[in-house]
Amino acid sequence: MTRFGYTLMTEQSGPKQLVEYAVSAERLGFDFEVSSDHYSPWLAAQGHAPNAWTTLGAVAQATERVELMTYVTCPTIRYHPAVVAQQAATLQILADGRFTLGVGSGENLNEHVVGQRWPTVLRRQDMLREAVQIIRELFTGELVDWKGEYFEVDSARLWDLPDVPVAIAAAVSGERSVETFSPLADHLIAVEPDADLVKGWHGARKATGLPGDSRVIGQIPICWDTDRDAAVTRAHEQFRWFAGGWNVNADLPTTAGFAGATQFVKPDDVASSIPCGPDLDAIVEAVSEYWKAGFTDIALVQVGDEGQDRFLKEAAQPLLEKLRAAAA
């Protein structure tokens, strides 16, 4: 059965608001909640970037049932993988086994802040591979010494380990990353409804004798509003960064860079790729591309902090009902 999630978008809301939204989303019946992990918003108009791990710790204590996930953390530059392992283990304890560590190779927007050179995409994937290996070693609770190509770990051990092991989901985008991470991660994260990518992931895992119950986790932005014009305006103001595609999004370092790169993106351009307005059936149609491609878990991003409460109060529950009926 397809599961539907709610996105805690740290780029567009403050930490207290995110915790409130998380509680509301659980009450309304969302199956899981994912949190972005940013040091900066994509565009200045979004206006927020609280620490994801602190926020998720609060969410873990304020909720009871809903599963939690980072979507995604980059454990290579801004965070050392040994630190991410400790954060993930602690959060899993606070969440009583409801947490999944979602990891990816990151964006320059967030990682450049620590003053290190931004690597090429192939090097970033190699760094992520080594980081996941280190995190796995630390999750055993044993003393870890590591001297690799990119990282060193000196006599590190996690002293507080959860009863439920932390699952790892890796963001992949092509054949090379599928081959690299299918044996290392438990689940797949992808940002486009690519059936070939999903098939390749399952095939690669089967070829190495790994279990076939791997989840496929996607995410799609929507901008619900009773006024379609207001929804289009908000989506353009806050989410036009999406138009550049991930090859561009991964490399731009600042909000000013994203503003410049998207200055010629028109509201209609955004509305053609993000369902905007009150039509729930149009949202269902857009989301259906993911479960048709084999995704088991789909997280919705309601664009903008303004109107978030109204979306949760008026639209979220009937939308979930329609999505579950259509995906059945």
Short mmCIF file of N, CA and C in Angstrom, two decimals, residues 28-109:
data_model
loop_
_atom_site.label_atom_id
_atom_site.label_comp_id
_atom_site.label_asym_id
_atom_site.label_seq_id
_atom_site.Cartn_x
_atom_site.Cartn_y
_atom_site.Cartn_z
N LEU A 28 -3.84 14.25 11.48
CA LEU A 28 -4.65 14.12 10.26
C LEU A 28 -4.45 12.80 9.55
N GLY A 29 -3.43 12.03 9.94
CA GLY A 29 -3.28 10.69 9.38
C GLY A 29 -2.15 10.49 8.39
N PHE A 30 -1.25 11.46 8.25
CA PHE A 30 -0.08 11.22 7.40
C PHE A 30 0.72 10.06 7.97
N ASP A 31 1.29 9.25 7.08
CA ASP A 31 2.02 8.06 7.50
C ASP A 31 3.42 8.36 8.00
N PHE A 32 4.05 9.38 7.43
CA PHE A 32 5.42 9.71 7.82
C PHE A 32 5.66 11.19 7.58
N GLU A 33 6.76 11.69 8.13
CA GLU A 33 7.13 13.09 7.96
C GLU A 33 8.62 13.16 7.64
N VAL A 34 8.95 13.94 6.64
CA VAL A 34 10.35 14.13 6.27
C VAL A 34 10.75 15.57 6.53
N SER A 35 12.02 15.77 6.89
CA SER A 35 12.52 17.11 7.14
C SER A 35 13.71 17.39 6.24
N SER A 36 13.69 18.54 5.57
CA SER A 36 14.88 18.99 4.87
C SER A 36 15.94 19.37 5.91
N ASP A 37 17.19 19.45 5.48
CA ASP A 37 18.29 19.77 6.38
C ASP A 37 19.15 20.84 5.72
N HIS A 38 18.80 22.11 5.96
CA HIS A 38 19.42 23.23 5.26
C HIS A 38 20.09 24.21 6.21
N TYR A 39 21.16 24.84 5.70
CA TYR A 39 21.74 25.97 6.41
C TYR A 39 21.22 27.29 5.85
N SER A 40 20.63 27.22 4.68
CA SER A 40 20.12 28.42 4.00
C SER A 40 18.86 28.06 3.24
N PRO A 41 17.90 28.99 3.13
CA PRO A 41 16.78 28.75 2.21
C PRO A 41 17.27 28.81 0.77
N TRP A 42 16.45 28.30 -0.14
CA TRP A 42 16.79 28.39 -1.55
C TRP A 42 16.70 29.84 -2.04
N LEU A 43 15.64 30.52 -1.61
CA LEU A 43 15.41 31.91 -1.98
C LEU A 43 15.16 32.73 -0.72
N ALA A 44 15.60 33.99 -0.73
CA ALA A 44 15.44 34.83 0.44
C ALA A 44 13.98 34.97 0.85
N ALA A 45 13.05 34.89 -0.11
CA ALA A 45 11.63 35.01 0.20
C ALA A 45 11.14 33.91 1.14
N GLN A 46 11.81 32.76 1.13
CA GLN A 46 11.41 31.68 2.04
C GLN A 46 11.73 32.05 3.48
N GLY A 47 12.92 32.57 3.72
CA GLY A 47 13.21 33.27 4.97
C GLY A 47 13.55 32.46 6.20
N HIS A 48 13.78 31.14 6.09
CA HIS A 48 14.05 30.33 7.29
C HIS A 48 15.11 29.26 6.98
N ALA A 49 15.74 28.78 8.04
CA ALA A 49 16.62 27.61 7.95
C ALA A 49 17.02 27.17 9.36
N PRO A 50 16.07 26.75 10.20
CA PRO A 50 16.41 26.23 11.53
C PRO A 50 17.14 24.90 11.41
N ASN A 51 17.84 24.53 12.47
CA ASN A 51 18.58 23.27 12.46
C ASN A 51 17.60 22.09 12.44
N ALA A 52 17.78 21.22 11.47
CA ALA A 52 16.84 20.11 11.27
C ALA A 52 16.89 19.11 12.42
N TRP A 53 18.10 18.84 12.95
CA TRP A 53 18.23 17.81 13.97
C TRP A 53 17.61 18.24 15.29
N THR A 54 17.80 19.50 15.66
CA THR A 54 17.16 20.02 16.87
C THR A 54 15.64 19.98 16.72
N THR A 55 15.18 20.41 15.54
CA THR A 55 13.74 20.42 15.28
C THR A 55 13.15 19.02 15.32
N LEU A 56 13.84 18.06 14.70
CA LEU A 56 13.34 16.69 14.68
C LEU A 56 13.33 16.07 16.08
N GLY A 57 14.29 16.46 16.93
CA GLY A 57 14.25 15.99 18.31
C GLY A 57 13.00 16.45 19.01
N ALA A 58 12.61 17.71 18.78
CA ALA A 58 11.37 18.24 19.36
C ALA A 58 10.16 17.53 18.77
N VAL A 59 10.18 17.29 17.45
CA VAL A 59 9.07 16.60 16.79
C VAL A 59 8.92 15.18 17.34
N ALA A 60 10.05 14.51 17.57
CA ALA A 60 10.01 13.15 18.09
C ALA A 60 9.29 13.09 19.44
N GLN A 61 9.48 14.13 20.27
CA GLN A 61 8.85 14.16 21.58
C GLN A 61 7.40 14.62 21.52
N ALA A 62 7.06 15.37 20.47
CA ALA A 62 5.70 15.93 20.37
C ALA A 62 4.75 15.00 19.62
N THR A 63 5.28 13.98 18.94
CA THR A 63 4.46 13.04 18.19
C THR A 63 4.60 11.64 18.78
N GLU A 64 3.72 10.73 18.35
CA GLU A 64 3.73 9.38 18.91
C GLU A 64 3.81 8.28 17.86
N ARG A 65 3.18 8.49 16.73
CA ARG A 65 3.00 7.42 15.75
C ARG A 65 3.77 7.62 14.46
N VAL A 66 3.78 8.84 13.96
CA VAL A 66 4.27 9.11 12.62
C VAL A 66 5.77 8.82 12.51
N GLU A 67 6.18 8.22 11.39
CA GLU A 67 7.59 7.95 11.15
C GLU A 67 8.29 9.24 10.72
N LEU A 68 9.58 9.34 11.04
CA LEU A 68 10.36 10.54 10.78
C LEU A 68 11.56 10.22 9.91
N MET A 69 12.01 11.22 9.14
CA MET A 69 13.13 10.99 8.23
C MET A 69 13.81 12.31 7.90
N THR A 70 15.13 12.28 7.77
CA THR A 70 15.83 13.40 7.15
C THR A 70 15.74 13.24 5.65
N TYR A 71 15.47 14.36 4.94
CA TYR A 71 15.25 14.27 3.49
C TYR A 71 15.85 15.52 2.83
N VAL A 72 17.19 15.54 2.69
CA VAL A 72 18.16 14.60 3.20
C VAL A 72 19.28 15.35 3.91
N THR A 73 20.04 14.56 4.68
CA THR A 73 21.25 15.07 5.32
C THR A 73 22.45 14.72 4.46
N CYS A 74 23.40 15.66 4.38
CA CYS A 74 24.66 15.42 3.68
C CYS A 74 25.75 15.18 4.73
N PRO A 75 26.21 13.93 4.89
CA PRO A 75 27.14 13.61 5.98
C PRO A 75 28.60 13.68 5.56
N THR A 76 28.97 14.72 4.78
CA THR A 76 30.32 14.71 4.23
C THR A 76 31.11 15.99 4.44
N ILE A 77 30.48 17.15 4.46
CA ILE A 77 31.24 18.40 4.53
C ILE A 77 30.82 19.21 5.76
N ARG A 78 29.58 19.67 5.78
CA ARG A 78 29.09 20.44 6.94
C ARG A 78 29.04 19.58 8.19
N TYR A 79 28.73 18.30 8.02
CA TYR A 79 28.75 17.34 9.12
C TYR A 79 29.79 16.26 8.82
N HIS A 80 30.57 15.89 9.80
CA HIS A 80 31.40 14.69 9.68
C HIS A 80 30.50 13.47 9.87
N PRO A 81 30.75 12.38 9.15
CA PRO A 81 29.87 11.20 9.29
C PRO A 81 29.80 10.65 10.71
N ALA A 82 30.86 10.81 11.50
CA ALA A 82 30.80 10.33 12.89
C ALA A 82 29.78 11.13 13.69
N VAL A 83 29.64 12.42 13.39
CA VAL A 83 28.66 13.26 14.07
C VAL A 83 27.25 12.88 13.64
N VAL A 84 27.06 12.63 12.35
CA VAL A 84 25.74 12.22 11.85
C VAL A 84 25.31 10.90 12.48
N ALA A 85 26.24 9.97 12.62
CA ALA A 85 25.90 8.69 13.24
C ALA A 85 25.39 8.89 14.66
N GLN A 86 26.05 9.77 15.42
CA GLN A 86 25.62 10.04 16.79
C GLN A 86 24.25 10.72 16.81
N GLN A 87 24.05 11.70 15.92
CA GLN A 87 22.76 12.39 15.85
C GLN A 87 21.64 11.41 15.53
N ALA A 88 21.88 10.54 14.54
CA ALA A 88 20.85 9.60 14.10
C ALA A 88 20.51 8.60 15.19
N ALA A 89 21.52 8.10 15.88
CA ALA A 89 21.27 7.12 16.95
C ALA A 89 20.47 7.76 18.09
N THR A 90 20.83 8.99 18.44
CA THR A 90 20.11 9.69 19.51
C THR A 90 18.67 9.98 19.11
N LEU A 91 18.46 10.43 17.87
CA LEU A 91 17.11 10.72 17.41
C LEU A 91 16.26 9.45 17.36
N GLN A 92 16.87 8.33 16.99
CA GLN A 92 16.11 7.08 16.96
C GLN A 92 15.63 6.69 18.36
N ILE A 93 16.45 6.96 19.37
CA ILE A 93 16.03 6.70 20.75
C ILE A 93 14.86 7.61 21.13
N LEU A 94 14.99 8.90 20.82
CA LEU A 94 13.93 9.85 21.15
C LEU A 94 12.62 9.53 20.41
N ALA A 95 12.75 8.97 19.20
CA ALA A 95 11.57 8.67 18.38
C ALA A 95 11.04 7.26 18.60
N ASP A 96 11.63 6.52 19.53
CA ASP A 96 11.18 5.15 19.82
C ASP A 96 11.15 4.28 18.57
N GLY A 97 12.21 4.40 17.75
CA GLY A 97 12.35 3.53 16.59
C GLY A 97 11.65 3.98 15.34
N ARG A 98 11.19 5.24 15.29
CA ARG A 98 10.41 5.74 14.15
C ARG A 98 11.26 6.49 13.12
N PHE A 99 12.58 6.53 13.28
CA PHE A 99 13.42 7.39 12.46
C PHE A 99 14.18 6.61 11.39
N THR A 100 14.26 7.22 10.19
CA THR A 100 15.09 6.72 9.10
C THR A 100 16.06 7.83 8.71
N LEU A 101 17.33 7.48 8.56
CA LEU A 101 18.35 8.44 8.17
C LEU A 101 18.40 8.52 6.64
N GLY A 102 17.90 9.62 6.10
CA GLY A 102 17.99 9.87 4.66
C GLY A 102 19.23 10.68 4.37
N VAL A 103 20.07 10.20 3.46
CA VAL A 103 21.33 10.88 3.16
C VAL A 103 21.44 11.15 1.67
N GLY A 104 22.24 12.18 1.35
CA GLY A 104 22.49 12.53 -0.04
C GLY A 104 23.82 13.24 -0.16
N SER A 105 24.22 13.52 -1.39
CA SER A 105 25.54 14.10 -1.64
C SER A 105 25.55 15.61 -1.48
N GLY A 106 24.39 16.23 -1.21
CA GLY A 106 24.36 17.61 -0.77
C GLY A 106 24.26 18.66 -1.86
N GLU A 107 24.14 19.90 -1.40
CA GLU A 107 24.12 21.06 -2.29
C GLU A 107 25.14 22.09 -1.78
N ASN A 108 25.77 22.77 -2.71
CA ASN A 108 26.73 23.81 -2.37
C ASN A 108 26.11 24.87 -1.48
N LEU A 109 24.83 25.14 -1.68
CA LEU A 109 24.09 26.14 -0.91
C LEU A 109 24.28 25.96 0.59
#
